[in-house]
Coordinates of C-alpha atoms in Angstrom, one line a residue:
X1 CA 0.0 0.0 0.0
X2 CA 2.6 2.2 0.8
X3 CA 4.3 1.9 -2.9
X4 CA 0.7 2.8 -4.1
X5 CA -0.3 5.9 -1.8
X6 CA 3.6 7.6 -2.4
X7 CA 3.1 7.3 -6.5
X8 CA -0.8 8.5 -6.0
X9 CA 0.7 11.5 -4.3
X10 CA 3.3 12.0 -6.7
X11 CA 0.9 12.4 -9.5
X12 CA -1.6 15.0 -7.3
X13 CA 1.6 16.9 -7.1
X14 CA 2.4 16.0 -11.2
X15 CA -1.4 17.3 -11.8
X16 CA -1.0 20.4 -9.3
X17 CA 2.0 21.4 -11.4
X18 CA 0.7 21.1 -14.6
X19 CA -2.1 23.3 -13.6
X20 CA 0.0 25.7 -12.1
X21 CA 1.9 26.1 -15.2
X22 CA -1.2 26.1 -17.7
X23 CA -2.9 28.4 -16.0
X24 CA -3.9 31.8 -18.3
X25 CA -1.9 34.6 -18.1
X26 CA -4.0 37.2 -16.7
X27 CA -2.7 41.0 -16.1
X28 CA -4.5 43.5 -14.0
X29 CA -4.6 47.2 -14.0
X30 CA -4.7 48.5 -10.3
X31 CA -4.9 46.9 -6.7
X32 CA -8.3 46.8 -5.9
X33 CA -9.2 45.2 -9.1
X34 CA -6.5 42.6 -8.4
X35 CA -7.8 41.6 -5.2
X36 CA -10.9 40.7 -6.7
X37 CA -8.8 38.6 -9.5
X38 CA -6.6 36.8 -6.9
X39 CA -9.1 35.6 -5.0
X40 CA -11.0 33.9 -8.1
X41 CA -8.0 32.3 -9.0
X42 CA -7.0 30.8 -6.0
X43 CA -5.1 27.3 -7.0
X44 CA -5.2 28.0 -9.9
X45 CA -2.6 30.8 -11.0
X46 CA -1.9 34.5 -9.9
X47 CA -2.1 37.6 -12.2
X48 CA 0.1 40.3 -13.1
X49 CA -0.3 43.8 -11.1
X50 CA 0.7 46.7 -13.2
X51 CA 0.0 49.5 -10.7
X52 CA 2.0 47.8 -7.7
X53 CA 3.4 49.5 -4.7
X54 CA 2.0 53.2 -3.5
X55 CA 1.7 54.1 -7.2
X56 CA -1.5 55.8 -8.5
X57 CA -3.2 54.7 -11.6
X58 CA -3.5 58.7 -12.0
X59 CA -0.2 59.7 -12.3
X60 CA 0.7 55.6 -13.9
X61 CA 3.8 55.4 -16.4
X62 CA 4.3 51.9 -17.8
X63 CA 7.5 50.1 -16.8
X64 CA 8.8 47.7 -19.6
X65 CA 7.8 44.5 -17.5
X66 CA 4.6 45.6 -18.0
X67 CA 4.7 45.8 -22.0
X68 CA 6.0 42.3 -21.7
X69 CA 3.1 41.1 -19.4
X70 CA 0.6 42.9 -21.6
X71 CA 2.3 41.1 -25.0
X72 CA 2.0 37.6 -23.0
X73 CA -1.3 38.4 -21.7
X74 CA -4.4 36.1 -22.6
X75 CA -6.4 38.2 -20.0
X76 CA -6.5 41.9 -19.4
X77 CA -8.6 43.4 -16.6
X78 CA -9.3 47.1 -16.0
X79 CA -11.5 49.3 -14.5
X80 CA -11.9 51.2 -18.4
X81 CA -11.4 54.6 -19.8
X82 CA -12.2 57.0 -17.1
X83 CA -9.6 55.5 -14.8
X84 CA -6.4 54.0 -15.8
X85 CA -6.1 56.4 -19.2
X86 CA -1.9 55.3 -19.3
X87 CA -3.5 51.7 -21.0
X88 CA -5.4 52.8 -23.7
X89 CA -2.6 53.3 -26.1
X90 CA -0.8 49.8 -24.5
X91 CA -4.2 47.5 -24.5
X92 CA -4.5 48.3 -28.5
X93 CA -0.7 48.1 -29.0
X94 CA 0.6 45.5 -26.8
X95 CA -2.5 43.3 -26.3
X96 CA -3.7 43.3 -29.1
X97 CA -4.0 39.1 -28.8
X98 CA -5.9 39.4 -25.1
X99 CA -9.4 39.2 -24.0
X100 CA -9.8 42.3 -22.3
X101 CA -12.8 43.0 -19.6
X102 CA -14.0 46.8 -19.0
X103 CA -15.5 46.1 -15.5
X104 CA -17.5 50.0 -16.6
X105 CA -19.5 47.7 -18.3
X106 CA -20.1 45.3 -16.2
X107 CA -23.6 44.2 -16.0
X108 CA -25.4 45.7 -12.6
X109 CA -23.1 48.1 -11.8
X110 CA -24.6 51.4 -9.3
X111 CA -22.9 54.4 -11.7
X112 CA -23.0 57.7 -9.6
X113 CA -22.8 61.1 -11.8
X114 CA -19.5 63.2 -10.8
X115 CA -20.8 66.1 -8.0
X116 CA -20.8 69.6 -9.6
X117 CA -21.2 72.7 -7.8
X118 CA -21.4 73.8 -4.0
X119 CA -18.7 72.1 -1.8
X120 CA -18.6 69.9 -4.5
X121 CA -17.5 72.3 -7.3
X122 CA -15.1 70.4 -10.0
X123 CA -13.2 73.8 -10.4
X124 CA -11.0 76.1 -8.1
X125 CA -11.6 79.2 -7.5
X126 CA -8.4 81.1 -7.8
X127 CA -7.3 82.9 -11.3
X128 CA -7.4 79.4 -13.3
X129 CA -9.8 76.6 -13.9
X130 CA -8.5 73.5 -12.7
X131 CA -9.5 69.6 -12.9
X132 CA -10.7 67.3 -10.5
X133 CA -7.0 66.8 -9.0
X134 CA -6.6 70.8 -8.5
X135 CA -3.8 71.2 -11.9
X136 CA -4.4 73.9 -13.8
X137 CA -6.6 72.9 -17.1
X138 CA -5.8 74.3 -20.7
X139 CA -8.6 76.1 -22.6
X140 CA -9.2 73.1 -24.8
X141 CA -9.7 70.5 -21.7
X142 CA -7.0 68.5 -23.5
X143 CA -6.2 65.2 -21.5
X144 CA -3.3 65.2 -19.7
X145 CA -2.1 62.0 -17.8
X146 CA -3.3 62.6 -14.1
X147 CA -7.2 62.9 -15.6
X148 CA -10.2 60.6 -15.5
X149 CA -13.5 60.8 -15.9
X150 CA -14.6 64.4 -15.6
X151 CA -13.3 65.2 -19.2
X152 CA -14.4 61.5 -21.1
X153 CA -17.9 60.4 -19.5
X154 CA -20.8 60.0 -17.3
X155 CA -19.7 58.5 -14.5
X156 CA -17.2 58.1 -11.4
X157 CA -15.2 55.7 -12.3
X158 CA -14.2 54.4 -8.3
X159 CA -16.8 51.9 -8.8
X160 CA -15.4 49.2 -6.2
X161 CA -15.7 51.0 -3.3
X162 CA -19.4 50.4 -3.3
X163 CA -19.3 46.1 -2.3
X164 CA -22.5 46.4 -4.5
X165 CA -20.3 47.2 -7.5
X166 CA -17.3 44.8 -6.4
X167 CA -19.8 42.0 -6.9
X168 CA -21.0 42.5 -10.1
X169 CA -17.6 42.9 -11.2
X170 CA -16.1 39.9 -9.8
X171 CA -18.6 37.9 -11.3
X172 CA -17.6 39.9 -15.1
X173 CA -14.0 38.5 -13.7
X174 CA -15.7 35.5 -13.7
X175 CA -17.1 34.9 -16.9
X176 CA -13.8 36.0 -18.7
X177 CA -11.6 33.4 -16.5
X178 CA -14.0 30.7 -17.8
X179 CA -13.9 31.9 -21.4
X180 CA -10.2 32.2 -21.8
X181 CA -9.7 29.3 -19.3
X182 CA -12.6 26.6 -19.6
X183 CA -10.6 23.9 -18.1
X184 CA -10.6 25.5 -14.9
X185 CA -14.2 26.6 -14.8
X186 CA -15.0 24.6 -11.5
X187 CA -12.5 26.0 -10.2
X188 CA -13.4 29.6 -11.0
X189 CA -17.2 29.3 -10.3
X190 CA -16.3 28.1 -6.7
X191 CA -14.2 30.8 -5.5
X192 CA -16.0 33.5 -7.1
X193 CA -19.3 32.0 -4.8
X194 CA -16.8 32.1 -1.9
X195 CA -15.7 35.7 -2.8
X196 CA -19.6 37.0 -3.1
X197 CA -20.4 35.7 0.5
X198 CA -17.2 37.2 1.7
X199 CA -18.2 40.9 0.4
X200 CA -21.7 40.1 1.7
X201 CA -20.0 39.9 5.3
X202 CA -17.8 42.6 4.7
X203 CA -20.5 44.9 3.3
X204 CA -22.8 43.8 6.5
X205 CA -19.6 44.2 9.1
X206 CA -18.6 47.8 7.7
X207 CA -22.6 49.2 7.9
X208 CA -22.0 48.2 11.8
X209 CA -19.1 49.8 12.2
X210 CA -19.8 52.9 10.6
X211 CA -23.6 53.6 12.2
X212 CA -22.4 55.7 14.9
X213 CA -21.1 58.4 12.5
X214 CA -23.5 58.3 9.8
X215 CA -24.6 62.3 10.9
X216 CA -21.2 63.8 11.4
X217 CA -19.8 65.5 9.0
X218 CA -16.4 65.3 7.3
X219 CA -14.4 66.3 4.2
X220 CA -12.0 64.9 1.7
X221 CA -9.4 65.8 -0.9
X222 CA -10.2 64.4 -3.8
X223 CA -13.9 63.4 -4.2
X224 CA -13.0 59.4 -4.8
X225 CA -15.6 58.0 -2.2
X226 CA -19.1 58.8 -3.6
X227 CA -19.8 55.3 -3.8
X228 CA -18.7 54.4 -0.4
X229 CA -21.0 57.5 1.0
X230 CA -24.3 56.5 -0.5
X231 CA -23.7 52.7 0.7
X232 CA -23.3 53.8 3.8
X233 CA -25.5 56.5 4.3
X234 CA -22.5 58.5 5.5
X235 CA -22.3 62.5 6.0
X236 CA -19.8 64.7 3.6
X237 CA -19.5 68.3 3.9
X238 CA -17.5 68.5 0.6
X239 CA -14.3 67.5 -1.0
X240 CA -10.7 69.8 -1.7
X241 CA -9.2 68.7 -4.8
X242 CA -5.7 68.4 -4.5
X243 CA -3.6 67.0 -7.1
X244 CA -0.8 64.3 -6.2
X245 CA 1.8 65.7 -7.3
X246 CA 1.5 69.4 -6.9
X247 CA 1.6 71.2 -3.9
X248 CA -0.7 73.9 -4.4
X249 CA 0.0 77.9 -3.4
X250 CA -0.3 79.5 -0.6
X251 CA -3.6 81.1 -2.5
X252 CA -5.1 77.7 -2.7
X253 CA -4.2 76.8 0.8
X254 CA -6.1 79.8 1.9
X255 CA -9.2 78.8 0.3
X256 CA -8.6 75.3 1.6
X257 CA -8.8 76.4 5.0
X258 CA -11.8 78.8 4.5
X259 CA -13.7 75.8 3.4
X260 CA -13.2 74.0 6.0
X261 CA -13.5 76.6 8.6
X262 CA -16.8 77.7 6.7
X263 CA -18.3 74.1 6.5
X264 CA -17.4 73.3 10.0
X265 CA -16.0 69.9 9.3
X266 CA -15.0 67.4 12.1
X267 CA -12.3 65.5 10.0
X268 CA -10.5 66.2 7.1
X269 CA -9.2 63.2 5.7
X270 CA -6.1 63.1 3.3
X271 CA -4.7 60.5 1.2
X272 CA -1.5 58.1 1.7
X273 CA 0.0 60.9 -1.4
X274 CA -0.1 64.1 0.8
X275 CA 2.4 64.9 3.1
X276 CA 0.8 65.4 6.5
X277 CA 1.8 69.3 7.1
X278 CA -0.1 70.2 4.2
X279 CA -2.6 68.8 6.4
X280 CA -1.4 70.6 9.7
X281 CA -1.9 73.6 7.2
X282 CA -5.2 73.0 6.6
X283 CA -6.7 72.4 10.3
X284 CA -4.6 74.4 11.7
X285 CA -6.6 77.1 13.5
X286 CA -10.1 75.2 12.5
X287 CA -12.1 72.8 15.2
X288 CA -11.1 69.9 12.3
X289 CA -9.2 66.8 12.8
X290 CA -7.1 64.7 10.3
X291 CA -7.4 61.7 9.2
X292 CA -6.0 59.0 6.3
X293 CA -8.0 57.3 4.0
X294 CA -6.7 55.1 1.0
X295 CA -9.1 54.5 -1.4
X296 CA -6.4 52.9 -4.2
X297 CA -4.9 50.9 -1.5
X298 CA -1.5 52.2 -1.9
X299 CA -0.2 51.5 1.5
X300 CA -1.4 47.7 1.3
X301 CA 0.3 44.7 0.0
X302 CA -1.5 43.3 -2.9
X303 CA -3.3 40.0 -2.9
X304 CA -6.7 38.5 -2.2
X305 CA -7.3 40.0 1.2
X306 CA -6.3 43.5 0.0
X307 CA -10.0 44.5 -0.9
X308 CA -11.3 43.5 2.5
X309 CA -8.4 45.4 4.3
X310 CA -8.8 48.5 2.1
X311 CA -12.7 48.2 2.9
X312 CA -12.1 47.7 6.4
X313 CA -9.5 50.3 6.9
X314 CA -12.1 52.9 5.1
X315 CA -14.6 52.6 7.6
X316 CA -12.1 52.3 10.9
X317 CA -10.7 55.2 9.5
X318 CA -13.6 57.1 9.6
X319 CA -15.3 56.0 12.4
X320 CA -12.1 56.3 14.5
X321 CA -11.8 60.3 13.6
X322 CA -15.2 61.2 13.9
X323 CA -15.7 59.3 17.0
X324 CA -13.1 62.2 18.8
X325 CA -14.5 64.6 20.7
X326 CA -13.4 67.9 20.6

């Protein structure tokens, strides 16, 4: 028996590899979206990250390993047009061989309309017009790299942060897995049932934790978190658009603190991108506290818990700033 059992072993293992090493080669645009990709192909093979580390798919410039996962690719996920605008030109030049899946398309996706006007407003209100990340804007609206979905479309593109929306696009993840990958279809259609009642949880653990604060209000820099809001039923007095890379002048600081000053905010919350005296800046002299959110999950390592953690660190965030008393 024991001949028998060591060679039945040996060919689990012989299968396991094989698997392993025929699995599709799948490349994924930014973190978030990865998470949801990992976790659907658990056992059977792991994608490519292009937007890895604290990198923004903003301000994205392809590296040459990621021309060479995007020529080998037999999958391409992204979140579309609006967001990671550095793969256009690469999807049609480089993958030109892949299935590609536009999770904006996804069917039964919640699409919010960008907020215009009032604390809201798309534009500064200094000498120029600005975009949505606070850098000055050209007369023609031409596209420059750091854009999204203001300029191209009808929608805010931060579509995962609503667990509604993370759904319906893990199950788009789905279907193109099976298509480019039939032989693994069991496979696929199991862990993608496991990842739906895992963001059922999550969804159902984050409305807990966040019920306390639903009424007080706070502000962001860049207005990424619409989706997250209206899930939750949570208060925002308005957002400061802020561009990654720029610092802005001492103008635009001025007006910064005005807002928040005038719209009485409890917490202003900055990204894992700002350095935290411009926040000092900000509060300073105001009854506001600061906070971090991290909506790209920039300061998280990538894999198939990183959407939960993200999720989770959304809501502690949130919960843990307003919950100070003044």
């Amino acid at each position: 028996m024991k001949p028998l059992s060591f060679f039945a072993a040996a060919g689990t293992a012989l299968v396991g590899a094989t698997s392993a090493f025929a699995s599709p080669e799948v490349v994924v645009s930014m973190k978030p979206i990865h998470s949801l990709t990992a976790a659907i192909m658990k056992g059977v093979g792991e994608p490519h990250l292009i937007v890895d580390g604290a990198a923004s798919p903003h301000t994205f410039s392809m590296k040459p390993s990621n021309a060479r996962a995007l020529q080998n690719a037999d999958l391409v996920v992204w979140v579309g047009h609006g967001m990671e605008t550095f793969l256009e030109k690469p999807l049609g030049a480089l993958a030109a061989k892949a299935e590609v899946v536009t999770l904006e398309d996804a069917p039964g996706l919640e699409k919010l309309a960008f907020r215009e006007g009032g604390p809201f407003e798309a534009h500064g209100h200094g000498d120029e017009d600005h975009d949505d990340h606070g850098n000055a804007a050209s007369e023609d609206h031409s596209h420059n790299h750091d854009e999204h979905d203001h300029d191209q479309g009808r929608f805010d593109t931060h579509l995962w942060l609503n667990p509604v929306n993370a759904k319906a696009m893990a199950q788009a993840i789905e279907r193109s897995l099976i298509k480019v990958d039939p032989a693994n279809e069991g496979a696929y259609q199991a862990n993608t049932a496991e990842l739906l009642r895992q963001i059922d949880a999550l969804d159902a653990e984050i409305k807990t934790t966040v019920a306390p604060v639903k009424d007080r209000a706070f502000i962001v820099f860049h207005d990424a978190y619409q989706y997250f809001e209206k899930r939750y039923d949570l208060t925002v007095a308005g957002s400061i658009t802020v561009s990654p890379e720029m610092m802005p002048g001492a103008e635009r600081l001025k007006e910064i603190r005005k807002k928040v000053a005038d719209l009485g905010a409890t917490c202003v919350f900055s990204e894992p991108q700002f350095e935290p005296k411009l926040v000092a800046v900000v509060t300073e002299g105001t009854s506001a506290r600061s906070g971090t959110l991290d909506p790209e999950a920039a300061t998280l390592e990538a894999g198939p818990d990183l959407y939960f953690e993200m999720m989770r660190g959304l809501a502690r965030s949130i919960t843990e700033c307003l919950s100070q008393r003044t």
